[in-house]
Coordinates of C-alpha atoms (C1' of nucleotides) in Angstrom, one line a residue:
Chain A
M6 CA 0.0 0.0 0.0
A7 CA 2.8 2.4 0.7
H8 CA 3.2 4.0 -2.6
H9 CA -0.5 4.3 -3.0
D10 CA -0.4 7.0 -0.4
L11 CA -2.5 9.9 -1.5
N12 CA 0.0 12.6 -1.1
V13 CA 2.8 10.8 -3.0
V14 CA 0.5 10.0 -5.9
H15 CA -0.9 13.5 -5.9
Q16 CA 2.2 15.0 -7.2
Q17 CA 1.9 13.0 -10.4
C18 CA -1.8 13.4 -10.9
G19 CA -2.1 17.0 -11.9
D20 CA -5.5 18.5 -11.5
C21 CA -8.0 15.7 -11.1
P22 CA -8.5 14.3 -7.6
I23 CA -10.2 11.1 -8.6
R24 CA -7.0 9.7 -9.9
H25 CA -5.2 9.6 -6.6
R26 CA -8.4 8.2 -5.1
A27 CA -9.1 5.4 -7.4
V28 CA -5.8 4.3 -8.8
C29 CA -2.1 4.6 -8.2
A30 CA -0.4 6.5 -11.0
R31 CA 2.9 4.7 -10.5
C32 CA 1.7 1.2 -11.0
E33 CA -1.4 1.6 -13.1
S34 CA -0.5 4.0 -15.8
D35 CA -2.6 2.3 -18.4
E36 CA -5.7 2.7 -16.2
L37 CA -4.8 6.3 -15.7
Q38 CA -4.8 6.6 -19.5
R39 CA -8.2 5.1 -19.8
L40 CA -9.6 7.3 -17.0
E41 CA -8.2 10.2 -18.9
E42 CA -10.2 9.3 -22.0
I43 CA -13.5 9.2 -20.3
K44 CA -13.2 12.2 -18.1
Y45 CA -14.5 15.7 -18.7
Y46 CA -15.0 18.8 -16.5
R47 CA -18.1 20.8 -15.6
S48 CA -18.3 24.1 -13.8
F49 CA -21.2 25.5 -11.9
Q50 CA -21.9 28.9 -10.3
A51 CA -22.7 29.3 -6.6
G52 CA -26.3 28.4 -6.1
Q53 CA -26.7 26.4 -9.3
T54 CA -28.2 22.9 -9.1
V55 CA -25.9 20.2 -10.4
I56 CA -28.7 17.6 -10.5
W57 CA -32.2 17.0 -9.1
S58 CA -33.2 14.0 -7.1
G59 CA -34.7 11.5 -9.5
D60 CA -33.0 12.8 -12.6
R61 CA -31.1 10.5 -14.8
M62 CA -27.4 10.6 -13.9
D63 CA -25.1 9.1 -16.5
F64 CA -21.8 10.0 -14.8
V65 CA -19.9 9.8 -11.6
A66 CA -17.8 12.6 -10.5
S67 CA -15.4 14.1 -7.9
V68 CA -15.2 17.6 -6.7
V69 CA -12.1 19.5 -7.9
T70 CA -12.7 22.9 -6.3
G71 CA -15.6 24.4 -4.4
I72 CA -18.3 23.0 -2.2
A73 CA -21.5 21.1 -3.1
T74 CA -24.3 19.8 -0.9
L75 CA -26.6 16.8 -1.0
T76 CA -30.1 17.5 0.2
Q77 CA -33.3 15.7 0.5
T78 CA -36.7 17.4 0.4
M79 CA -40.2 16.5 1.5
E80 CA -43.2 17.5 -0.6
D81 CA -44.1 20.3 1.8
G82 CA -40.7 21.8 1.5
R83 CA -38.9 20.6 4.6
R84 CA -35.3 20.1 3.7
Q85 CA -32.4 18.1 5.2
M86 CA -28.9 18.2 4.0
V87 CA -27.4 14.7 4.0
G88 CA -23.9 15.4 2.8
L89 CA -21.3 18.0 2.2
L90 CA -18.9 17.5 -0.7
L91 CA -15.5 19.0 -0.4
P92 CA -12.7 18.9 -2.9
S93 CA -11.7 15.3 -3.7
D94 CA -15.1 13.9 -2.5
F95 CA -17.0 11.6 -4.8
V96 CA -20.6 11.6 -6.0
G97 CA -22.7 9.2 -7.9
R98 CA -23.2 5.5 -7.7
P99 CA -22.1 2.8 -10.1
G100 CA -25.1 0.6 -10.5
R101 CA -27.9 3.1 -10.2
D102 CA -28.9 5.5 -12.9
K103 CA -31.1 8.0 -11.0
A104 CA -29.8 10.6 -8.6
A105 CA -31.0 9.9 -5.0
Y106 CA -30.7 13.5 -3.8
D107 CA -30.4 17.1 -5.0
V108 CA -26.9 18.1 -5.6
T109 CA -26.3 21.9 -5.4
A110 CA -23.2 24.1 -5.7
T111 CA -23.0 26.3 -2.7
T112 CA -19.9 28.0 -4.0
D113 CA -18.5 28.2 -7.5
L114 CA -17.7 24.6 -8.3
V115 CA -15.7 22.5 -10.7
M116 CA -16.3 18.8 -10.9
C117 CA -14.4 16.1 -12.7
C118 CA -16.9 13.7 -14.3
F119 CA -16.5 10.3 -15.8
R120 CA -19.1 8.7 -18.1
K121 CA -20.7 6.0 -16.0
K122 CA -20.8 3.2 -18.4
P123 CA -17.1 3.0 -19.2
F124 CA -16.3 3.8 -15.6
E125 CA -18.3 0.8 -14.5
E126 CA -16.5 -1.4 -17.1
M127 CA -13.2 -0.3 -15.7
M128 CA -14.3 -1.2 -12.2
G129 CA -15.0 -4.7 -13.4
S130 CA -11.5 -5.2 -14.7
T131 CA -9.5 -3.3 -12.1
P132 CA -10.0 -4.3 -8.5
H133 CA -8.1 -1.3 -7.3
I134 CA -10.9 1.1 -8.2
A135 CA -13.8 -0.8 -6.6
Q136 CA -11.7 -1.3 -3.5
R137 CA -10.8 2.3 -3.2
L138 CA -14.4 3.4 -3.8
L139 CA -15.5 0.9 -1.2
E140 CA -13.1 2.4 1.3
M141 CA -14.4 5.9 0.5
T142 CA -18.0 4.8 0.7
L143 CA -17.4 3.2 4.1
D144 CA -15.9 6.4 5.3
E145 CA -19.0 8.3 4.1
L146 CA -21.2 5.8 5.8
D147 CA -19.4 6.3 9.1
A148 CA -19.8 10.0 8.7
A149 CA -23.5 9.7 8.0
R150 CA -24.0 7.6 11.1
E151 CA -22.1 10.1 13.2
W152 CA -24.5 12.7 11.8
M153 CA -27.4 10.5 12.8
L154 CA -26.3 10.7 16.4
L155 CA -26.1 14.5 16.1
L156 CA -29.5 14.8 14.5
G157 CA -31.2 12.5 16.8
R158 CA -29.7 13.3 20.2
K159 CA -27.7 16.5 20.4
T160 CA -29.0 19.9 21.6
A161 CA -28.9 22.9 19.3
R162 CA -25.8 24.2 21.0
E163 CA -24.0 20.9 20.6
K164 CA -25.0 20.7 17.0
I165 CA -23.5 24.1 16.2
A166 CA -20.4 23.3 18.1
S167 CA -20.0 20.0 16.3
L168 CA -20.4 21.6 13.0
L169 CA -17.8 24.3 13.7
A170 CA -15.4 21.7 15.1
I171 CA -15.7 19.6 12.0
I172 CA -15.2 22.5 9.6
A173 CA -12.3 23.8 11.7
R174 CA -10.6 20.4 11.7
R175 CA -11.2 19.7 8.1
D176 CA -9.9 23.1 7.2
A177 CA -6.8 22.7 9.3
S178 CA -6.0 19.3 7.8
L179 CA -6.6 20.6 4.4
K180 CA -4.3 23.6 4.8
L181 CA -1.8 21.5 6.7
K182 CA -0.8 24.7 8.6
S183 CA 1.9 24.4 11.1
Q184 CA 0.1 25.2 14.3
K185 CA -3.3 25.5 16.0
S186 CA -3.1 28.9 14.4
A187 CA -5.0 27.3 11.5
L188 CA -8.2 27.6 13.5
V189 CA -9.4 30.6 11.6
F190 CA -11.7 30.1 8.7
D191 CA -14.7 31.4 6.7
L192 CA -17.9 29.6 7.1
P193 CA -18.7 28.1 3.7
L194 CA -22.4 27.9 4.5
T195 CA -25.2 30.5 5.1
R196 CA -27.2 30.3 8.4
E197 CA -30.0 28.6 6.5
E198 CA -27.7 26.0 5.0
M199 CA -26.3 25.2 8.4
A200 CA -29.9 24.9 9.7
D201 CA -30.7 22.4 6.9
Y202 CA -27.6 20.5 7.8
L203 CA -28.3 20.4 11.5
G204 CA -32.0 19.9 11.5
L205 CA -32.7 23.3 13.0
T206 CA -34.1 26.6 11.9
L207 CA -31.9 29.5 10.8
E208 CA -33.1 31.6 13.8
T209 CA -31.9 28.9 16.2
V210 CA -28.6 28.7 14.4
S211 CA -28.1 32.4 14.6
R212 CA -29.0 32.5 18.3
Q213 CA -26.7 29.7 19.2
I214 CA -23.8 31.2 17.3
S215 CA -24.4 34.5 19.1
A216 CA -24.4 32.6 22.4
L217 CA -21.1 30.8 21.7
K218 CA -19.6 34.2 20.7
R219 CA -20.9 35.9 23.8
E220 CA -19.4 33.2 26.0
G221 CA -16.0 33.4 24.2
V222 CA -16.1 29.9 22.8
I223 CA -15.7 31.4 19.3
E224 CA -14.8 34.8 17.9
L225 CA -16.5 36.4 14.9
Q226 CA -15.2 39.0 12.5
G227 CA -18.2 39.9 10.4
K228 CA -20.9 37.3 9.9
R229 CA -18.8 34.6 8.4
H230 CA -15.2 34.8 9.6
V231 CA -14.6 32.6 12.6
T232 CA -11.7 32.2 15.0
I233 CA -11.5 29.3 17.4
P234 CA -9.4 30.3 20.4
N235 CA -9.5 26.9 22.0
L236 CA -10.5 23.9 20.0
D237 CA -10.7 21.6 23.1
R238 CA -13.2 24.0 24.6
L239 CA -15.3 23.8 21.5
M240 CA -15.1 20.1 21.3
E241 CA -16.4 19.9 24.9
E242 CA -19.4 21.9 23.9
A243 CA -19.9 19.5 21.0
G244 CA -20.2 16.6 23.4
D245 CA -18.1 14.6 21.2
D246 CA -15.8 11.8 22.1
S247 CA -15.0 10.6 18.6
D248 CA -12.9 12.1 15.9
G249 CA -15.5 14.3 14.4
G250 CA -17.2 12.4 11.6
F251 CA -17.0 14.3 8.3
L252 CA -13.2 14.4 8.6
N253 CA -11.4 12.3 6.1
Chain B
M5 CA -25.8 -10.4 -14.3
A6 CA -28.9 -12.5 -14.7
H7 CA -27.7 -15.6 -12.9
H8 CA -26.2 -13.6 -10.1
D9 CA -29.7 -13.0 -9.0
L10 CA -29.9 -13.5 -5.3
N11 CA -32.9 -15.9 -5.2
V12 CA -31.5 -18.2 -7.9
V13 CA -28.1 -18.5 -6.3
H14 CA -29.7 -18.8 -2.9
Q15 CA -30.8 -22.4 -3.6
Q16 CA -27.2 -23.5 -4.0
C17 CA -25.7 -21.6 -1.2
G18 CA -27.1 -23.4 1.7
D19 CA -27.0 -21.6 5.0
C20 CA -24.7 -18.7 4.6
P21 CA -26.0 -15.5 3.1
I22 CA -22.7 -13.9 2.3
R23 CA -22.1 -16.2 -0.5
H24 CA -24.9 -15.1 -2.6
R25 CA -24.0 -11.6 -1.7
A26 CA -20.4 -11.6 -2.5
V27 CA -20.0 -14.2 -5.2
C28 CA -22.0 -16.2 -7.6
A29 CA -21.9 -19.9 -6.8
R30 CA -22.3 -20.9 -10.4
C31 CA -19.4 -19.1 -11.9
E32 CA -17.0 -18.7 -9.0
S33 CA -16.9 -22.1 -7.3
D34 CA -13.2 -21.8 -6.3
E35 CA -13.9 -18.6 -4.5
L36 CA -16.7 -20.2 -2.8
Q37 CA -14.4 -22.9 -1.7
R38 CA -12.0 -20.3 -0.3
L39 CA -14.7 -18.5 1.6
E40 CA -15.8 -21.8 3.0
E41 CA -12.4 -22.2 4.5
I42 CA -12.2 -18.9 6.3
K43 CA -15.8 -18.8 7.7
Y44 CA -17.2 -19.8 11.0
Y45 CA -20.4 -19.2 12.9
R46 CA -21.2 -17.4 16.1
S47 CA -24.4 -17.4 18.1
F48 CA -25.7 -14.8 20.5
Q49 CA -28.6 -14.6 22.8
A50 CA -31.1 -11.8 22.7
G51 CA -29.7 -8.8 24.5
Q52 CA -26.0 -9.9 24.2
T53 CA -23.5 -7.5 22.8
V54 CA -21.6 -8.7 19.8
I55 CA -18.9 -6.1 20.0
W56 CA -18.4 -2.7 21.7
S57 CA -17.4 0.4 19.8
G58 CA -13.7 0.8 19.8
D59 CA -13.0 -2.9 20.3
R60 CA -10.6 -4.7 18.0
M61 CA -12.7 -6.4 15.3
D62 CA -10.8 -9.1 13.4
F63 CA -13.7 -10.4 11.3
V64 CA -16.4 -9.3 8.9
A65 CA -19.7 -11.0 9.1
S66 CA -23.3 -11.3 7.8
V67 CA -26.4 -12.0 9.7
V68 CA -27.8 -15.5 9.1
T69 CA -30.9 -15.4 11.4
G70 CA -32.1 -12.8 14.0
I71 CA -31.7 -9.1 14.3
A72 CA -28.8 -7.0 15.4
T73 CA -28.6 -3.2 16.0
L74 CA -25.8 -0.7 15.6
T75 CA -25.8 2.0 18.2
Q76 CA -23.7 5.0 19.1
T77 CA -23.6 6.4 22.6
M78 CA -22.5 9.7 24.1
E79 CA -20.6 9.8 27.4
D80 CA -23.7 10.9 29.3
G81 CA -25.6 7.9 28.0
R82 CA -27.7 9.4 25.2
R83 CA -28.1 6.7 22.6
Q84 CA -28.8 6.7 18.9
M85 CA -29.3 3.6 16.8
V86 CA -27.6 4.0 13.5
G87 CA -28.5 0.8 11.8
L88 CA -30.6 -2.3 11.9
L89 CA -29.2 -5.6 10.7
L90 CA -31.5 -8.1 9.2
P91 CA -30.7 -11.6 7.8
S92 CA -28.3 -11.2 4.9
D93 CA -27.0 -7.8 6.1
F94 CA -23.3 -7.2 6.4
V95 CA -21.2 -5.8 9.2
G96 CA -17.6 -4.8 9.5
R97 CA -15.3 -3.0 7.3
P98 CA -12.3 -4.2 5.4
G99 CA -9.5 -1.7 6.1
R100 CA -10.3 -0.7 9.7
D101 CA -9.6 -2.9 12.7
K102 CA -11.8 -1.1 15.3
A103 CA -15.5 -1.4 15.6
A104 CA -17.1 2.0 15.1
Y105 CA -20.4 1.3 16.9
D106 CA -21.8 -1.1 19.5
V107 CA -23.3 -4.1 17.8
T108 CA -26.1 -5.8 19.9
A109 CA -28.3 -8.8 19.3
T110 CA -31.9 -7.8 19.9
T111 CA -33.2 -11.3 19.2
D112 CA -31.3 -14.5 19.3
L113 CA -28.8 -14.2 16.6
V114 CA -26.6 -16.3 14.3
M115 CA -23.8 -14.6 12.4
C116 CA -21.6 -16.0 9.7
C117 CA -18.1 -14.6 10.2
F118 CA -15.0 -14.4 8.0
R119 CA -11.6 -13.8 9.4
K120 CA -10.7 -10.3 8.1
K121 CA -7.2 -10.8 6.9
P122 CA -7.9 -13.6 4.4
F123 CA -11.2 -12.0 3.4
E124 CA -9.3 -8.8 2.5
E125 CA -6.8 -10.8 0.5
M126 CA -9.6 -12.4 -1.4
M127 CA -11.1 -9.0 -2.2
G128 CA -7.9 -8.0 -3.8
S129 CA -7.9 -10.9 -6.2
T130 CA -11.6 -11.2 -6.9
P131 CA -13.3 -8.0 -8.2
H132 CA -16.7 -9.5 -7.7
I133 CA -16.5 -9.3 -4.0
A134 CA -15.4 -5.7 -3.7
Q135 CA -18.0 -4.7 -6.3
R136 CA -20.8 -6.5 -4.5
L137 CA -19.7 -5.1 -1.2
L138 CA -19.6 -1.6 -2.7
E139 CA -23.1 -2.0 -4.0
M140 CA -24.3 -3.1 -0.6
T141 CA -22.5 -0.2 1.1
L142 CA -24.0 2.3 -1.2
D143 CA -27.4 0.9 -0.4
E144 CA -26.7 1.3 3.3
L145 CA -25.5 4.9 2.7
D146 CA -28.7 5.7 0.9
A147 CA -30.7 4.2 3.8
A148 CA -28.6 6.2 6.3
R149 CA -29.3 9.4 4.5
E150 CA -33.0 8.7 4.3
W151 CA -32.8 8.2 8.0
M152 CA -31.1 11.6 8.4
L153 CA -34.2 13.2 6.8
L154 CA -36.4 11.4 9.3
L155 CA -34.2 12.4 12.3
G156 CA -33.8 16.0 11.3
R157 CA -37.2 16.9 9.9
K158 CA -40.0 14.6 10.7
T159 CA -42.5 14.8 13.5
A160 CA -42.8 12.1 16.1
R161 CA -46.0 10.8 14.4
E162 CA -44.3 10.7 11.0
K163 CA -41.3 9.0 12.5
I164 CA -43.4 6.2 13.9
A165 CA -45.4 5.8 10.7
S166 CA -42.2 5.7 8.7
L167 CA -40.7 3.0 10.9
L168 CA -43.8 0.9 10.8
A169 CA -44.0 1.3 7.0
I170 CA -40.4 0.2 6.6
I171 CA -40.8 -2.9 8.8
A172 CA -44.1 -3.8 7.1
R173 CA -42.5 -3.5 3.6
R174 CA -39.3 -5.3 4.5
D175 CA -41.3 -8.0 6.1
A176 CA -43.6 -8.4 3.1
S177 CA -40.8 -8.6 0.7
L178 CA -39.0 -11.1 2.9
K179 CA -42.0 -13.4 3.1
L180 CA -42.9 -12.8 -0.5
K181 CA -46.5 -13.5 0.5
S182 CA -49.0 -13.3 -2.3
Q183 CA -51.1 -10.3 -1.3
K184 CA -51.3 -7.2 0.8
S185 CA -52.4 -9.7 3.3
A186 CA -48.7 -9.8 4.4
L187 CA -49.2 -6.6 6.3
V188 CA -49.3 -8.3 9.6
F189 CA -46.2 -8.6 11.7
D190 CA -44.6 -8.6 15.1
L191 CA -42.5 -5.6 16.1
P192 CA -39.0 -6.8 16.5
L193 CA -38.1 -3.9 18.7
T194 CA -39.1 -2.7 22.2
R195 CA -40.6 0.8 22.6
E196 CA -37.2 1.9 23.9
E197 CA -35.3 0.5 21.0
M198 CA -37.7 2.2 18.6
A199 CA -37.1 5.4 20.5
D200 CA -33.4 5.0 20.2
Y201 CA -33.8 4.5 16.5
L202 CA -36.1 7.4 15.9
G203 CA -34.5 10.0 18.2
L204 CA -37.4 10.1 20.6
T205 CA -38.2 9.0 24.1
L206 CA -40.1 5.7 24.8
E207 CA -43.0 7.6 26.2
T208 CA -43.5 9.5 23.0
V209 CA -43.2 6.3 21.0
S210 CA -45.9 4.8 23.1
R211 CA -48.2 7.8 22.9
Q212 CA -47.9 8.0 19.1
I213 CA -48.5 4.3 18.6
S214 CA -51.6 4.7 20.8
A215 CA -52.8 7.6 18.7
L216 CA -52.3 5.8 15.4
K217 CA -54.2 2.9 16.8
R218 CA -57.0 5.1 18.2
E219 CA -57.4 6.7 14.7
G220 CA -57.5 3.3 12.9
V221 CA -54.2 3.8 11.0
I222 CA -52.9 0.6 12.6
E223 CA -54.4 -2.2 14.7
L224 CA -52.7 -3.8 17.6
Q225 CA -53.1 -7.3 19.1
G226 CA -51.3 -7.1 22.4
K227 CA -48.2 -4.9 22.6
R228 CA -46.3 -6.1 19.7
H229 CA -48.5 -7.7 17.0
V230 CA -49.4 -5.1 14.4
T231 CA -51.8 -5.1 11.5
I232 CA -51.8 -2.5 8.7
P233 CA -55.3 -2.3 7.2
N234 CA -54.2 0.3 4.6
L235 CA -50.5 0.7 3.7
D236 CA -51.2 3.8 1.6
R237 CA -52.8 5.5 4.5
L238 CA -49.8 4.7 6.7
M239 CA -47.4 6.0 4.1
E240 CA -49.3 9.2 3.9
E241 CA -48.8 9.6 7.6
A242 CA -45.1 8.9 7.1
G243 CA -44.9 11.9 4.8
D244 CA -42.7 9.8 2.5
D245 CA -42.5 10.1 -1.2
S246 CA -39.6 7.7 -1.6
D247 CA -39.4 4.0 -1.4
G248 CA -38.8 3.7 2.3
G249 CA -35.1 3.6 3.0
F250 CA -34.0 0.5 4.9
L251 CA -35.6 -1.7 2.3
N252 CA -33.2 -3.7 0.2
Chain C
dC29 C1' -25.7 59.4 -1.9
dT30 C1' -30.0 56.3 -1.9
dG31 C1' -32.6 52.4 -2.4
dC32 C1' -33.0 47.5 -2.6
dG33 C1' -32.6 42.4 -2.0
dG34 C1' -30.5 39.0 0.5
dT35 C1' -28.7 37.7 4.9
dT36 C1' -28.5 37.9 9.8
dT37 C1' -29.9 39.2 14.4
dT38 C1' -33.0 39.8 18.0
dG39 C1' -37.5 39.8 20.4
dA40 C1' -42.1 37.8 21.8
dT41 C1' -44.9 34.0 21.8
dC42 C1' -46.3 29.2 21.0
dT43 C1' -46.0 24.1 21.0
dG44 C1' -44.3 19.4 20.5
dC45 C1' -41.8 16.6 22.8
dA46 C1' -39.1 15.6 27.1
dT47 C1' -39.3 14.9 31.7
dC48 C1' -41.2 13.4 36.0
dA49 C1' -44.3 10.3 38.1
dA50 C1' -47.6 6.7 38.8
dG51 C1' -50.0 2.7 37.7
dG52 C1' -51.2 -1.5 34.7
dC53 C1' -50.3 -5.9 32.3
dG54 C1' -48.1 -10.4 31.6
dC55 C1' -45.2 -13.8 33.0
dA56 C1' -42.0 -16.6 35.7
dA57 C1' -40.4 -17.9 40.0
dG58 C1' -41.3 -18.8 44.9
Chain D
dC20 C1' -51.8 -17.6 45.3
dT21 C1' -48.4 -13.7 45.9
dT22 C1' -44.3 -11.3 44.6
dG23 C1' -41.2 -9.2 41.6
dC24 C1' -39.5 -7.7 37.3
dG25 C1' -39.8 -6.1 32.4
dC26 C1' -42.3 -3.7 29.5
dC27 C1' -45.8 -0.5 28.4
dT28 C1' -49.3 3.2 29.0
dT29 C1' -51.1 7.4 30.6
dG30 C1' -51.2 11.9 33.0
dA31 C1' -49.2 16.5 34.6
dT32 C1' -45.8 19.8 33.9
dG33 C1' -41.7 22.2 31.9
dC34 C1' -38.7 23.7 28.4
dA35 C1' -35.9 23.8 24.0
dG36 C1' -36.5 25.1 19.9
dA37 C1' -40.1 26.5 16.3
dT38 C1' -42.8 30.2 14.6
dC39 C1' -44.1 34.8 13.8
dA40 C1' -42.5 39.5 13.4
dA41 C1' -39.5 43.3 13.0
dA42 C1' -35.4 45.6 12.4
dA43 C1' -30.3 45.9 11.5
dC44 C1' -26.6 45.0 8.4
dC45 C1' -24.1 44.6 4.1
dG46 C1' -22.9 44.7 -0.6
dC47 C1' -24.2 46.6 -4.7
dA48 C1' -26.5 49.1 -8.7
dG49 C1' -28.3 53.2 -9.9

DNA sequence: CTGCGGTTTTGATCTGCATCAAGGCGCAAG
DNA sequence: CTTGCGCCTTGATGCAGATCAAAACCGCAG
C-alpha cells in the first residue's frame, strides 16, 4: 500500500483528484490513461443545481474545487442536508442511474466527471478502483452515522459546536498549517444551510452562534469569519468523544 | 448479471447468506471454496453485545438469522441507533480494525463470520466481492441518508409511521407473500429501541402508537403484534415520497 | 448618496416533545 | 396464590426550539 499513499501520488496526478483516489499512478498508468479518456470537466456557479433527485445521472464525479451539498426534500418543503462535498469527494453511484438527492453548488464549483458506463466497465477489470471506492463509501457511511447521532440526540448548541469543530478540523488538515493557528476560517455555508444540515431553523442557528460568541467559545469577525481560540473547549461543547465524523 | 440473482443463487448456497451476496456460486466455485475455509459461525442470545465500539474487530460477518442493531452512545448515556441488521445484512469494514459502533443482538442471533485478513486478501484478487460489497454499502449509505431526513425533519408521528411502513414492507418482501395480506407482523423492537432508532423517548413512541391505533391507521393485538389495514394511509402519515429507506 | 434584496440578528410567543411520576399488564419464580 | 420484574401506558408539567414578526446589516447598482 505504501506508494498508493495519496500525497505521494498526488504530485503526479495533476488537476484531477479522482486519480489519486481510485488508482495509483505509478503502477497503473494504463488505467490512468483510460480514465483520462472518459473524463470531462463541468463548472457551476454558486447556487446552481448540479442535478435534481430522481433525474437520470449518467456520470460519476469528484469535486475539484468548491463545495457542493446533497439535500433531501419532502413534498411540503422541509429540507435536510445529507452530505457536504468538499474537494476530492466523490458523488454518484455505479449501478444506479437515478440521482438519489439534489446536488447543489454552494460556492462556485468544478467537478471532474466520468461517463458512467465505461467507468463501471473499468471497475470490473481493475479491482483497485472498486476497493478504493468501497473504502471511501465506508468512510462516508461512518460520517453519515455520526451525523445521525447528532440529528437524533444532540442539543442545538451541541449541533452548532459539532459543525464548527468539523469545519475547523477539516480546514486545518486541508491547509496543513503548522500550528493550531490554523483555527481561523470562513464559514462556507449560510445560516440557512447550516440549519438544513443540523436539523434546526436558521433563527436557532443564529442565536446559538451568538451565544457561543458571547461566551467566548468562538470569535467572529463579520458574519462569516470565525476564530476558534480553544478547540478543546469547542469540542467539549460538541459533546463529542469521537474524531468528528466528516473528517477524512 | 442474470444468474447472479440472489434468489436463484440462494438455492445452491445453503445456510450462509454472504455467498450469494459476495459471489455467484455458479461461476466462482473456487472462490466459494476459499470463503468456505475462512468462515465460522457465532451465536448470540437476545440482549447480548456482539462487539463494543472501539474494540478490536478481526472479522467481517453477515447475519444469518435474527436481528442486530448498531448504536452510538454519548458519554452521558444518550443513545442513537444508526443501523438495523436483518438476515443477509453485512457488518464490519475491510480496512479498519476497530468497531465504530456497538453491535447488539436484539433477538437470538446467528452470524456468519469471516476472518478479516484472508477476506481482504480475497477481495484484492476477486473483483466481484469488492463490487458487490460496494453496491451493498451504497445501499446502506442511501438508507442512512433517508434516516437523516427522518431524524432531522420529521415529527414524532411521521417517524413512527415511517418505521412501521419500513418494517411492514421489508417483512412483506421477505416473506414474499401473495397479497397485501402480508401486512401483519410482530414488532422486532421494544418501545425503547424504537425510541433510540427514531431519536425520541419511549413515552413519545408509546403515545404516538396509541394515537395511530385510536385513529385506525394501525391495529394492535397485544403490545407487539401489528396489522396494517391500509398501507397507503400509513405511508401518507409517514410523509414519504420515496421507497422507504431501509428496504433492500 | 440612496434604495433595494439578501442575509443575519433579536424579540415575543407558542407548541411538540421531554421529563417526571404513577400505575397496569403479563409472566415466571417462589 | 403472591411477589417481583420487564415492559408498556397514561397523566401532569416544563422547556428547548419552532414560529411569527421586525429591524439591522451589508454589498451593490443606480
